[in-house]
Amino acid sequence: MDFKDSIKQFTERVEKLKVNICTEEATKNAFIMPFINTLGYDVFNPLEVVPEMVCDIGTKKGEKIDYAIMKDGTPILLIECKHWAQDLNLHDNQLLRYFNVSKAKFGLLTNGIIYRFYTDLIEPNIMDEKPFLEIDITDIKESQIEELKKFHKSYFDVENILSSASELKYTGELKNIIAKEFAAPSPEFVKYFAKQVYDGMITAKLLDQFTALTKKSISGYINDLIAERLKSALKSEEAQAESSAEDTSEADMTEAKINTTNEELEAFMIIKSICREKIDVSRLFYRDAQNYFSILLDDNNRKYICRMYFNTSNKYVATIDENKKEVKHLIENLNDLYKYSNEYFKAIDMYDKKELSL
């Protein structure tokens, strides 16, 4: 089972059990420990997970953090747990105190449903007041699964997480601010736009009028944007349908000349094995042509991950760069396909990000 499937299975568990969880200890046993296990750590191995780790704070001795995930004898992630129904805003100071006296670079405050990840972006060794990543496990997004995967034992790398932490923190905060302003524009927000279309003084009466106009304009713009995206998607589907019809007529003429070899099928299985850690492999398909063997995302000719050129004296695997240009790589045998894993992943990210932006 890949990481994405494990998280989905864990989500189903939380939804099913939460109404029966009555205490903080039960939350730990039913939610937190399985979550840690999903991240690849053995909760019963003290070399990997230490429960109730002592964190002396100044003159206060014997203070304990609920869990500490360890690596090479050093804590790398401190976890403070609360009952699933508790408001985490009431408890972040407690984690902050533990973090500041620990060598851990990351802290996690959770009630088993909401997971808030912290680090020290603003001041070294002092935990930030706001998390750089917050996840509702019952409503987790695809992009959040990828960020959460970075904390998995197999992929954990401090620098890799920190490189995206700053962007995650500020984009998350900006999204929240934008959402609030769109729902209930503040006077400052309204004045900013009003002054660009109205030359006079913005009185209280005018401010009320422009508040209503601003909300209406935001709603109209979003509706227009959605309509344009839908229109673009429909055009793309129509073009794809026409292209498929043309491809079908051409395929009737060339099908007899195409011979899918065992080597090409084996290459397809290798690419599926590589991409399994990135996506659900049910999204991968292949199509054979006279000159090359394509491996596609979502069975879409316009979303090929790589192509095999095995019908010549030299064998090549072709990947696609950020400009959607094909780049051929000479290979000696099928094992060489593993060398270009990052190129396959970049192609998948490029196609998926494009769809998210629509």
Short mmCIF file of C-alpha atoms in Angstrom, two decimals:
data_model
loop_
_atom_site.label_atom_id
_atom_site.label_comp_id
_atom_site.label_asym_id
_atom_site.label_seq_id
_atom_site.Cartn_x
_atom_site.Cartn_y
_atom_site.Cartn_z
CA MET A 1 0.00 0.00 0.00
CA ASP A 2 1.45 3.38 -0.97
CA PHE A 3 1.46 6.43 1.31
CA LYS A 4 -1.58 8.05 -0.30
CA ASP A 5 -3.66 4.92 0.23
CA SER A 6 -2.45 4.64 3.82
CA ILE A 7 -3.56 8.20 4.56
CA LYS A 8 -6.97 7.60 3.00
CA GLN A 9 -7.37 4.45 5.08
CA PHE A 10 -6.38 6.41 8.20
CA THR A 11 -8.92 9.12 7.34
CA GLU A 12 -11.68 6.52 7.15
CA ARG A 13 -10.61 5.21 10.54
CA VAL A 14 -10.85 8.67 12.13
CA GLU A 15 -14.29 9.33 10.66
CA LYS A 16 -15.57 5.97 11.88
CA LEU A 17 -14.17 6.06 15.43
CA LYS A 18 -14.17 9.67 16.59
CA VAL A 19 -17.66 9.66 18.16
CA ASN A 20 -16.53 6.79 20.42
CA ILE A 21 -13.33 8.50 21.62
CA CYS A 22 -14.03 10.02 25.03
CA THR A 23 -10.58 10.81 26.49
CA GLU A 24 -7.20 12.20 25.47
CA GLU A 25 -5.57 8.83 26.14
CA ALA A 26 -8.08 7.14 23.85
CA THR A 27 -7.31 9.75 21.20
CA LYS A 28 -3.62 8.84 21.42
CA ASN A 29 -4.29 5.12 21.11
CA ALA A 30 -6.91 5.30 18.36
CA PHE A 31 -5.57 8.20 16.28
CA ILE A 32 -2.09 9.46 17.14
CA MET A 33 -0.27 6.15 17.37
CA PRO A 34 -1.75 4.85 14.07
CA PHE A 35 -0.84 8.21 12.49
CA ILE A 36 2.78 7.86 13.62
CA ASN A 37 2.76 4.31 12.28
CA THR A 38 1.46 5.64 8.93
CA LEU A 39 4.53 7.87 8.81
CA GLY A 40 6.62 4.70 8.85
CA TYR A 41 7.75 4.73 12.50
CA ASP A 42 7.44 1.80 14.90
CA VAL A 43 5.57 3.20 17.91
CA PHE A 44 6.81 0.30 20.03
CA ASN A 45 10.48 0.87 19.23
CA PRO A 46 12.04 3.38 21.69
CA LEU A 47 14.81 4.05 19.18
CA GLU A 48 12.19 5.54 16.85
CA VAL A 49 9.37 6.78 19.10
CA VAL A 50 9.70 7.85 22.74
CA PRO A 51 6.41 8.36 24.61
CA GLU A 52 6.32 10.79 27.53
CA MET A 53 9.81 12.14 26.82
CA VAL A 54 11.08 14.42 29.58
CA CYS A 55 11.57 18.07 28.56
CA ASP A 56 12.82 20.03 31.58
CA ILE A 57 11.80 23.67 31.28
CA GLY A 58 13.95 25.95 33.44
CA THR A 59 13.17 25.23 37.06
CA LYS A 60 10.22 23.02 36.09
CA LYS A 61 11.60 19.51 36.07
CA GLY A 62 9.93 16.40 34.76
CA GLU A 63 7.79 18.12 32.10
CA LYS A 64 6.89 15.58 29.42
CA ILE A 65 6.00 15.74 25.74
CA ASP A 66 3.51 13.10 24.58
CA TYR A 67 5.72 11.66 21.83
CA ALA A 68 9.13 12.34 20.35
CA ILE A 69 10.11 10.82 17.02
CA MET A 70 13.80 10.02 17.08
CA LYS A 71 16.61 9.69 14.57
CA ASP A 72 20.13 8.65 15.58
CA GLY A 73 19.28 9.23 19.23
CA THR A 74 18.07 12.80 18.69
CA PRO A 75 14.46 14.01 18.62
CA ILE A 76 13.41 15.29 15.19
CA LEU A 77 9.68 15.80 15.77
CA LEU A 78 7.90 16.58 19.04
CA ILE A 79 4.20 15.68 19.20
CA GLU A 80 1.79 17.20 21.71
CA CYS A 81 -1.65 15.53 21.75
CA LYS A 82 -5.11 16.65 22.84
CA HIS A 83 -8.57 15.12 22.82
CA TRP A 84 -10.08 15.20 19.31
CA ALA A 85 -12.85 17.62 20.31
CA GLN A 86 -10.51 20.15 21.98
CA ASP A 87 -9.65 23.53 20.45
CA LEU A 88 -5.92 23.45 19.65
CA ASN A 89 -5.65 27.23 19.95
CA LEU A 90 -5.74 26.77 23.72
CA HIS A 91 -2.64 24.58 23.79
CA ASP A 92 -0.02 25.87 21.33
CA ASN A 93 2.01 27.62 24.09
CA GLN A 94 2.66 24.27 25.75
CA LEU A 95 4.30 22.86 22.62
CA LEU A 96 6.27 26.09 22.20
CA ARG A 97 7.88 25.63 25.62
CA TYR A 98 8.87 22.05 24.87
CA PHE A 99 10.23 22.98 21.44
CA ASN A 100 12.46 25.73 22.79
CA VAL A 101 14.37 23.39 25.12
CA SER A 102 14.65 20.54 22.62
CA LYS A 103 16.97 19.85 19.69
CA ALA A 104 13.98 18.94 17.52
CA LYS A 105 13.53 21.08 14.41
CA PHE A 106 9.79 20.41 14.11
CA GLY A 107 6.82 20.35 16.44
CA LEU A 108 3.36 18.90 15.89
CA LEU A 109 0.25 19.87 17.83
CA THR A 110 -2.69 17.60 17.12
CA ASN A 111 -6.03 16.37 18.38
CA GLY A 112 -5.97 13.46 15.95
CA ILE A 113 -8.02 15.35 13.37
CA ILE A 114 -6.23 18.68 13.00
CA TYR A 115 -2.45 18.47 12.57
CA ARG A 116 -0.40 21.67 12.98
CA PHE A 117 3.29 21.52 12.07
CA TYR A 118 5.66 24.16 13.46
CA THR A 119 9.32 25.10 13.04
CA ASP A 120 11.56 28.12 13.68
CA LEU A 121 11.40 30.20 10.50
CA ILE A 122 11.37 33.60 12.22
CA GLU A 123 13.94 33.15 14.99
CA PRO A 124 16.36 30.20 15.26
CA ASN A 125 15.51 27.69 18.01
CA ILE A 126 12.31 29.60 18.90
CA MET A 127 9.13 27.97 17.63
CA ASP A 128 7.00 30.19 15.41
CA GLU A 129 3.63 31.20 16.80
CA LYS A 130 1.88 30.06 13.64
CA PRO A 131 2.20 26.64 11.96
CA PHE A 132 3.69 26.36 8.47
CA LEU A 133 1.36 23.48 7.67
CA GLU A 134 -2.10 22.72 9.00
CA ILE A 135 -4.03 19.65 7.88
CA ASP A 136 -7.57 18.52 8.58
CA ILE A 137 -7.14 14.78 8.14
CA THR A 138 -10.86 14.39 7.36
CA ASP A 139 -10.56 16.87 4.49
CA ILE A 140 -6.98 16.43 3.32
CA LYS A 141 -5.93 17.81 -0.08
CA GLU A 142 -3.68 16.06 -2.60
CA SER A 143 -0.99 18.72 -2.19
CA GLN A 144 -1.08 18.28 1.60
CA ILE A 145 -0.53 14.53 1.26
CA GLU A 146 2.69 15.30 -0.64
CA GLU A 147 3.82 17.69 2.11
CA LEU A 148 2.93 15.19 4.82
CA LYS A 149 4.87 12.50 2.97
CA LYS A 150 8.05 14.50 3.61
CA PHE A 151 7.72 13.54 7.30
CA HIS A 152 7.64 9.83 6.45
CA LYS A 153 10.59 7.90 7.81
CA SER A 154 11.70 6.92 4.29
CA TYR A 155 11.76 10.51 2.99
CA PHE A 156 12.48 12.62 6.06
CA ASP A 157 15.03 15.32 5.28
CA VAL A 158 15.22 18.50 7.37
CA GLU A 159 16.44 20.74 4.56
CA ASN A 160 13.83 19.44 2.14
CA ILE A 161 11.01 20.23 4.58
CA LEU A 162 12.41 23.64 5.51
CA SER A 163 12.78 24.60 1.84
CA SER A 164 9.01 24.49 1.41
CA ALA A 165 7.99 25.45 4.97
CA SER A 166 8.33 29.20 4.47
CA GLU A 167 6.27 29.21 1.29
CA LEU A 168 3.61 26.96 2.85
CA LYS A 169 3.37 29.19 5.92
CA TYR A 170 2.87 32.46 4.09
CA THR A 171 0.72 31.19 1.23
CA GLY A 172 -1.53 29.56 3.82
CA GLU A 173 -1.86 32.79 5.78
CA LEU A 174 -2.45 34.82 2.62
CA LYS A 175 -5.17 32.43 1.47
CA ASN A 176 -6.94 32.84 4.82
CA ILE A 177 -6.74 36.62 4.59
CA ILE A 178 -8.01 36.63 1.01
CA ALA A 179 -10.88 34.30 1.92
CA LYS A 180 -11.91 36.58 4.80
CA GLU A 181 -11.72 39.71 2.65
CA PHE A 182 -13.74 38.10 -0.13
CA ALA A 183 -16.42 36.98 2.32
CA ALA A 184 -16.54 40.24 4.33
CA PRO A 185 -14.38 43.03 2.83
CA SER A 186 -12.73 45.21 5.45
CA PRO A 187 -12.93 49.03 5.17
CA GLU A 188 -9.24 49.18 4.18
CA PHE A 189 -9.78 46.59 1.45
CA VAL A 190 -12.82 48.42 0.09
CA LYS A 191 -11.10 51.82 0.19
CA TYR A 192 -8.11 50.45 -1.74
CA PHE A 193 -10.33 49.65 -4.73
CA ALA A 194 -12.79 52.49 -4.29
CA LYS A 195 -10.03 55.10 -4.57
CA GLN A 196 -9.03 53.67 -7.94
CA VAL A 197 -12.48 54.26 -9.45
CA TYR A 198 -13.78 57.23 -7.39
CA ASP A 199 -11.94 60.56 -7.10
CA GLY A 200 -13.94 62.12 -4.26
CA MET A 201 -13.81 61.63 -0.51
CA ILE A 202 -14.94 58.20 0.70
CA THR A 203 -17.63 58.99 3.26
CA ALA A 204 -19.26 56.44 5.53
CA LYS A 205 -22.25 56.26 3.18
CA LEU A 206 -20.05 55.75 0.14
CA LEU A 207 -18.03 53.14 2.01
CA ASP A 208 -21.20 51.12 2.59
CA GLN A 209 -22.09 51.42 -1.09
CA PHE A 210 -18.63 50.39 -2.24
CA THR A 211 -18.56 47.49 0.24
CA ALA A 212 -21.65 46.05 -1.45
CA LEU A 213 -20.19 46.80 -4.91
CA THR A 214 -16.86 45.20 -3.99
CA LYS A 215 -18.53 41.99 -2.80
CA LYS A 216 -20.65 41.90 -5.96
CA SER A 217 -17.60 42.51 -8.16
CA ILE A 218 -15.60 39.75 -6.43
CA SER A 219 -18.47 37.30 -6.85
CA GLY A 220 -18.89 38.29 -10.50
CA TYR A 221 -15.19 37.94 -11.23
CA ILE A 222 -15.00 34.48 -9.64
CA ASN A 223 -18.08 33.34 -11.58
CA ASP A 224 -16.59 34.64 -14.82
CA LEU A 225 -13.30 32.92 -14.05
CA ILE A 226 -15.03 29.59 -13.40
CA ALA A 227 -17.11 29.95 -16.57
CA GLU A 228 -13.99 30.69 -18.60
CA ARG A 229 -12.20 27.67 -17.16
CA LEU A 230 -15.18 25.45 -17.95
CA LYS A 231 -15.37 26.85 -21.47
CA SER A 232 -11.65 26.20 -21.96
CA ALA A 233 -12.00 22.66 -20.62
CA LEU A 234 -14.93 21.93 -22.95
CA LYS A 235 -12.96 23.21 -25.95
CA SER A 236 -10.05 21.03 -24.94
CA GLU A 237 -12.31 17.96 -24.71
CA GLU A 238 -13.82 18.72 -28.13
CA ALA A 239 -10.37 19.11 -29.66
CA GLN A 240 -9.28 15.89 -28.03
CA ALA A 241 -12.36 14.10 -29.38
CA GLU A 242 -11.63 15.37 -32.91
CA SER A 243 -8.00 14.35 -32.55
CA SER A 244 -9.07 10.89 -31.35
CA ALA A 245 -11.32 10.51 -34.39
CA GLU A 246 -8.40 11.40 -36.67
CA ASP A 247 -6.10 9.09 -34.75
CA THR A 248 -8.63 6.27 -35.12
CA SER A 249 -8.73 6.54 -38.92
CA GLU A 250 -4.94 6.64 -39.04
CA ALA A 251 -4.73 3.77 -36.59
CA ASP A 252 -6.77 1.56 -38.91
CA MET A 253 -4.02 1.99 -41.52
CA THR A 254 -1.05 1.55 -39.20
CA GLU A 255 -2.30 -0.94 -36.60
CA ALA A 256 -1.05 -3.91 -38.61
CA LYS A 257 2.46 -2.43 -38.57
CA ILE A 258 2.60 -2.00 -34.78
CA ASN A 259 4.13 -4.78 -32.71
CA THR A 260 4.17 -4.31 -28.93
CA THR A 261 7.16 -6.25 -27.64
CA ASN A 262 7.73 -7.93 -24.29
CA GLU A 263 10.59 -5.51 -23.68
CA GLU A 264 8.24 -2.54 -24.07
CA LEU A 265 5.71 -4.09 -21.70
CA GLU A 266 8.48 -4.76 -19.18
CA ALA A 267 9.53 -1.10 -19.47
CA PHE A 268 5.93 -0.09 -18.72
CA MET A 269 5.94 -2.23 -15.56
CA ILE A 270 9.22 -0.63 -14.43
CA ILE A 271 7.82 2.89 -14.89
CA LYS A 272 4.72 1.88 -12.91
CA SER A 273 6.94 0.59 -10.12
CA ILE A 274 8.91 3.85 -10.04
CA CYS A 275 5.85 6.10 -10.13
CA ARG A 276 4.00 4.13 -7.46
CA GLU A 277 5.50 6.32 -4.74
CA LYS A 278 4.26 9.44 -6.55
CA ILE A 279 0.74 8.63 -7.79
CA ASP A 280 -1.91 5.96 -7.95
CA VAL A 281 -0.59 3.70 -10.73
CA SER A 282 -4.11 3.19 -12.07
CA ARG A 283 -3.53 6.59 -13.72
CA LEU A 284 -0.78 5.13 -15.94
CA PHE A 285 -1.45 3.78 -19.43
CA TYR A 286 0.60 2.90 -22.49
CA ARG A 287 0.09 3.36 -26.22
CA ASP A 288 2.26 1.84 -28.89
CA ALA A 289 3.07 3.56 -32.17
CA GLN A 290 5.25 2.63 -35.12
CA ASN A 291 8.28 4.57 -33.92
CA TYR A 292 7.88 4.71 -30.14
CA PHE A 293 6.08 3.30 -27.10
CA SER A 294 4.45 5.99 -24.91
CA ILE A 295 3.60 5.89 -21.22
CA LEU A 296 0.75 8.29 -20.49
CA LEU A 297 -0.86 9.95 -17.49
CA ASP A 298 -4.66 9.54 -17.35
CA ASP A 299 -4.69 7.83 -20.77
CA ASN A 300 -4.14 11.23 -22.41
CA ASN A 301 -1.87 11.51 -25.47
CA ARG A 302 -1.02 15.09 -24.46
CA LYS A 303 0.27 13.97 -21.05
CA TYR A 304 3.04 11.54 -21.81
CA ILE A 305 5.54 10.86 -19.03
CA CYS A 306 8.14 9.18 -21.22
CA ARG A 307 8.60 7.36 -24.52
CA MET A 308 10.61 4.27 -25.35
CA TYR A 309 12.49 4.16 -28.64
CA PHE A 310 13.37 0.48 -28.87
CA ASN A 311 12.96 -0.08 -32.63
CA THR A 312 16.45 1.12 -33.54
CA SER A 313 19.97 -0.23 -33.11
CA ASN A 314 20.44 2.04 -30.07
CA LYS A 315 17.74 2.18 -27.41
CA TYR A 316 16.51 5.46 -25.91
CA VAL A 317 14.08 6.64 -23.25
CA ALA A 318 12.71 10.12 -23.90
CA THR A 319 11.54 12.38 -21.08
CA ILE A 320 9.88 15.80 -21.26
CA ASP A 321 11.38 19.02 -19.90
CA GLU A 322 9.68 22.08 -18.38
CA ASN A 323 9.19 23.53 -21.88
CA LYS A 324 7.43 20.34 -22.98
CA LYS A 325 10.37 19.45 -25.22
CA GLU A 326 11.40 15.84 -25.64
CA VAL A 327 14.82 14.89 -24.30
CA LYS A 328 16.28 11.53 -25.40
CA HIS A 329 18.58 9.49 -23.15
CA LEU A 330 20.66 6.59 -24.44
CA ILE A 331 20.18 3.43 -22.35
CA GLU A 332 22.07 0.15 -22.36
CA ASN A 333 19.35 -1.93 -20.69
CA LEU A 334 16.01 -1.56 -18.88
CA ASN A 335 17.73 -0.99 -15.52
CA ASP A 336 18.84 2.41 -16.85
CA LEU A 337 15.18 3.53 -16.73
CA TYR A 338 15.58 4.01 -12.96
CA LYS A 339 18.14 6.80 -13.58
CA TYR A 340 15.43 9.16 -14.81
CA SER A 341 12.89 8.81 -11.98
CA ASN A 342 13.04 12.54 -11.18
CA GLU A 343 12.22 13.39 -14.80
CA TYR A 344 9.12 11.18 -14.68
CA PHE A 345 8.04 12.84 -11.41
CA LYS A 346 8.59 16.33 -12.84
CA ALA A 347 6.37 15.51 -15.82
CA ILE A 348 3.61 14.27 -13.50
CA ASP A 349 3.88 17.41 -11.35
CA MET A 350 3.76 19.63 -14.44
CA TYR A 351 0.56 18.04 -15.73
CA ASP A 352 -1.14 17.95 -12.32
CA LYS A 353 -0.23 21.56 -11.50
CA LYS A 354 -1.62 22.66 -14.85
CA GLU A 355 -4.94 20.97 -14.06
CA LEU A 356 -5.06 22.52 -10.58
CA SER A 357 -4.57 25.98 -12.09
CA LEU A 358 -7.57 25.56 -14.39
#
